[in-house]
Amino acid sequence: MQRLSSSVGNTPLIPIRNENSTVWGKAELMNPGGSVKDRMATYILNDAEDRKLIKKGDTLIEATSGNTGISFAMLAAERGYKMKIIMPSNMSEERKKIFDFYGAELIEVGAGDFDGAIELRDTLAKENDYFNCNQFHNLLNIEAHYKITGPEIYKNFRKESGDNSFPDVIIMGTGTGGTIMGVGKFLREIWPIVRIVAVEPAESPVMSGGESGLHGIQGIGDGSKFLVDLDFIDEVVTVKTEDAKDRARELSKNGIFVGVSSGANVLAAEKWLKDNNKQNAITILCDRGERYFSCL
């Protein structure tokens, strides 16, 4: 059956060129739900439907900083499920309004309290027999990007840059860690020397060994490593919230209207290429800029 979620994926790889280097951004803002999270959410629900774990009228539940909730809310509306979303209160107002339009129920917890959101999700799922989408610990999250996103990026890159070119680094922010682990594993099998670099907020440098803290790069730095295997990651770099916002604004002036996490990804990639005297980085343009008006 043809439905909107059938259009998830096959997004373009856009070159963001500087004087001596190029950041290749996978334009995930072009997914139906507006973010990279459409891929993982669709993959998880398709699997649950194939295994007959859920049926029309059932309730799904997820903890999120926003984009995953939007993706699951879209899919629930499309497929006839009920959707409950647990989210820290300091996420953008645009996200909350999108949930409402899709017909999802939002339950808010304290600002920055992702652990509390996850705990409440697990409790409600168990007590009420809701389907727990479980993005932070679900290995299907990694599998979706290993089997689909990674191969897409490989084909995109070879088509756009030529068969003899190769990326020097795969660099992106981590929320659950599913994207960097899945994409990174697939592309490292093809390009064994490619560097894998994780990006996190300077205000919440958990993977760098620091403390969790409030920040404004929604979608990454959610307070834990979750699916990230730090033995697989070559390097972790940090980006300040205001610097990420500034880079997102600059990208919009060049016709690429993306959110703050995309600004962080591009900025980190540009700095890494310059510092290491390299030419090509691959990153993710995570989502659309419209859901950040109240933050920017």
C-alpha positions as a printed Julia matrix, in Angstrom:
296×3 Matrix{Float64}:
  0.0    0.0    0.0
  1.35   3.4   -1.0
  1.4    5.83   1.91
  3.43   8.86   2.94
  5.9    6.85   5.0
  6.8    4.95   1.82
  8.68   8.12   0.85
 11.06   8.02   3.84
 14.7    7.99   2.72
 16.46   8.57  -0.61
 17.39  12.09   0.47
 20.12  13.99  -1.4
 23.71  14.47  -0.24
 24.35  18.23  -0.45
 27.86  19.72  -0.79
 28.64  22.63   1.53
 31.89  23.91   0.06
 34.61  25.92   1.74
 37.87  27.18   0.29
 39.75  23.88   0.44
 37.19  21.34   1.67
 33.62  20.07   1.38
 31.12  19.01   4.01
 28.63  16.59   2.48
 25.3   16.88   4.3
 22.66  14.16   3.99
 19.51  16.29   3.71
 17.23  14.47   6.16
 14.99  17.53   6.43
 13.42  16.25   3.2
 11.85  13.21   4.86
  8.02  13.36   5.25
  8.23  14.07   8.99
 11.06  16.53   8.49
 13.95  14.69  10.16
 16.37  11.76  10.14
 14.24  10.12  12.84
 11.66   9.14  10.22
 14.03   6.37   9.15
 14.39   4.71  12.53
 10.74   5.17  13.49
  9.48   3.66  10.23
 11.91   0.76  10.51
 10.85  -0.03  14.1
  7.12   0.13  13.34
  7.43  -1.87  10.12
  9.25  -4.56  12.1
  6.6   -4.54  14.84
  3.82  -4.83  12.26
  5.59  -7.63  10.39
  5.96  -9.56  13.66
  2.34  -8.76  14.62
  3.38  -7.07  17.85
  0.95  -4.2   17.26
 -2.45  -3.76  15.63
 -4.61  -0.81  14.66
 -5.95   0.97  17.74
 -3.0    0.03  19.96
 -1.08   2.7   21.88
  2.56   3.5   21.18
  4.74   5.35  23.69
  8.15   7.01  23.4
 10.48   9.37  25.23
 11.99  12.02  22.98
 13.59  15.42  22.61
 11.19  16.05  19.75
 12.03  14.67  16.32
 11.51  11.02  17.17
  8.19  11.93  18.75
  7.16  13.78  15.6
  8.11  10.78  13.45
  6.18   8.29  15.57
  3.21  10.69  15.86
  3.1   10.98  12.05
  3.25   7.21  11.64
  0.64   6.61  14.34
 -1.74   9.03  12.63
 -1.08   7.39   9.27
 -1.58   3.83  10.51
 -4.32   4.16  13.1
 -2.42   3.93  16.4
 -2.67   6.1   19.48
  0.54   7.92  20.46
  1.84   9.06  23.84
  5.01  11.16  23.98
  7.15  11.87  27.05
  9.4   14.92  26.62
 11.42  17.33  28.78
  9.62  20.64  29.13
 12.42  22.78  27.67
 12.05  21.52  24.11
 10.7   23.88  21.44
  7.07  25.01  21.36
  6.89  24.12  17.66
  7.51  20.47  18.5
  4.67  20.47  21.03
  2.25  21.98  18.5
  3.19  19.4   15.86
  2.4   16.58  18.3
 -1.02  18.1   18.88
 -1.82  18.38  15.18
 -0.94  14.71  14.67
 -3.28  13.84  17.54
 -0.58  12.62  19.92
 -0.71  13.12  23.69
  2.25  14.94  25.23
  3.37  14.3   28.82
  6.11  16.67  29.98
  8.82  16.06  32.58
 11.38  18.46  34.03
 13.73  20.48  31.85
 16.56  18.31  30.55
 15.3   15.23  32.42
 15.74  12.58  29.74
 16.38   9.87  32.31
 13.07  10.75  33.95
 11.31  10.71  30.57
 12.68   7.25  29.8
 11.77   5.92  33.24
  8.21   7.24  32.98
  7.86   5.81  29.46
  8.96   2.37  30.66
  6.62   2.49  33.66
  3.57   3.54  31.63
  4.33   1.0   28.9
  4.55  -1.84  31.42
  1.51  -0.82  33.46
 -0.75  -0.23  30.45
  0.61  -2.71  27.9
  1.62   0.08  25.5
  4.09  -0.68  22.72
  7.43   0.76  23.87
  9.28   2.09  20.81
 12.43   2.3   22.99
 14.63   4.36  20.64
 17.45   4.79  23.17
 18.12   1.05  23.57
 16.54  -0.55  20.5
 19.16  -2.16  18.24
 16.78  -1.76  15.3
 17.74   1.92  15.53
 21.31   1.04  14.5
 20.14  -1.57  12.01
 17.98   0.95  10.14
 21.0    3.16   9.46
 23.34   0.26   8.74
 21.01  -1.3    6.16
 19.48   1.83   4.61
 21.09   5.19   5.43
 24.7    4.02   5.12
 24.25   2.42   1.67
 22.39   5.53   0.48
 25.26   7.78   1.57
 27.79   5.54  -0.17
 25.85   5.67  -3.45
 25.3    9.44  -3.1
 28.96  10.13  -2.4
 30.29   8.06  -5.29
 27.81   9.65  -7.69
 28.53  13.23  -6.59
 32.3   13.12  -5.96
 33.54  10.33  -8.22
 34.62   6.74  -7.75
 38.16   7.67  -6.71
 37.14  10.06  -3.95
 36.64   9.04  -0.34
 35.5   10.8    2.84
 38.09  11.56   5.48
 35.59  11.62   8.33
 32.03  10.69   9.29
 31.07  13.33  11.85
 27.72  13.91  13.5
 25.95  14.62  16.75
 24.54  11.82  18.85
 21.16  11.64  20.53
 20.49   7.92  20.76
 23.67   7.13  18.82
 21.8    5.01  16.27
 22.75   7.09  13.23
 26.48   7.38  13.87
 26.78   3.71  14.82
 24.79   2.35  11.87
 26.15   4.7    9.2
 29.66   4.54  10.65
 29.79   0.74  10.7
 28.57   0.41   7.14
 30.89   3.05   5.68
 33.92   1.84   7.63
 33.48  -1.58   6.02
 33.94   0.16   2.66
 36.47   2.81   3.7
 38.42   1.22   6.61
 40.53   4.31   7.33
 37.63   6.76   7.59
 37.51   8.51  10.96
 34.32   8.35  13.04
 33.8   11.5   15.12
 30.9   12.18  17.51
 29.64  15.7   18.23
 28.12  16.74  21.56
 27.16  20.04  23.2
 29.95  21.84  25.05
 27.44  22.46  27.84
 26.74  18.71  28.25
 29.99  16.87  27.42
 28.98  13.42  28.68
 30.95  11.37  26.14
 33.99  13.57  26.73
 33.91  12.6   30.4
 32.07  15.67  31.69
 28.72  16.2   33.37
 25.28  16.31  31.8
 23.89  19.84  31.58
 21.23  21.99  29.95
 21.97  23.15  26.42
 20.14  24.35  23.33
 21.21  21.85  20.66
 17.97  19.88  20.74
 18.26  16.29  19.52
 21.82  15.58  20.64
 23.56  15.37  24.0
 20.54  13.84  25.72
 22.47  13.03  28.88
 23.83   9.54  28.22
 25.83   7.48  25.71
 22.86   5.14  25.01
 23.69   3.15  21.82
 27.12   4.72  21.28
 30.1    2.36  21.54
 32.96   4.67  22.46
 35.47   1.98  21.45
 34.18   2.41  17.89
 34.32   6.22  17.99
 37.73   7.72  17.14
 37.13  11.15  18.62
 34.51  13.26  20.39
 34.29  17.0   19.74
 32.1   19.64  21.37
 30.19  22.61  19.97
 28.71  25.5   21.95
 24.98  26.08  21.61
 25.29  29.68  20.41
 27.9   28.71  17.8
 25.59  25.99  16.49
 22.7   28.45  16.28
 24.87  30.97  14.42
 25.96  28.35  11.87
 22.34  27.25  11.36
 21.38  30.88  10.65
 24.27  31.2    8.17
 23.2   28.03   6.37
 19.68  29.41   5.97
 21.11  32.5    4.25
 22.52  30.09   1.67
 19.21  28.33   1.13
 19.7   25.43   3.55
 17.1   26.02   6.28
 17.96  23.5    8.98
 17.87  23.2   12.75
 20.43  23.8   15.45
 21.83  20.25  15.51
 22.57  20.54  11.79
 24.4   23.78  12.5
 26.46  21.93  15.11
 27.22  19.09  12.69
 28.35  21.37   9.87
 30.4   23.6   12.16
 32.13  20.62  13.77
 32.85  19.09  10.36
 34.31  22.31   8.98
 36.54  22.77  11.99
 37.72  19.14  11.91
 38.64  19.36   8.22
 40.55  22.6    8.77
 42.37  21.35  11.87
 43.37  18.1   10.18
 44.07  19.52   6.7
 41.55  17.15   5.07
 39.06  17.59   2.23
 35.81  15.64   2.65
 33.45  15.14   5.6
 30.08  13.42   5.67
 27.45  14.58   8.14
 23.68  14.68   8.66
 21.43  17.69   8.12
 19.08  16.4   10.78
 15.86  18.37  10.43
 13.98  21.45   9.25
 14.54  24.9   10.69
 10.86  25.76  11.16
 10.66  23.82  14.43
 13.23  26.16  16.02
 11.68  29.62  15.56
 10.96  29.97  19.28
 14.57  29.03  20.09
 16.4   31.06  17.45
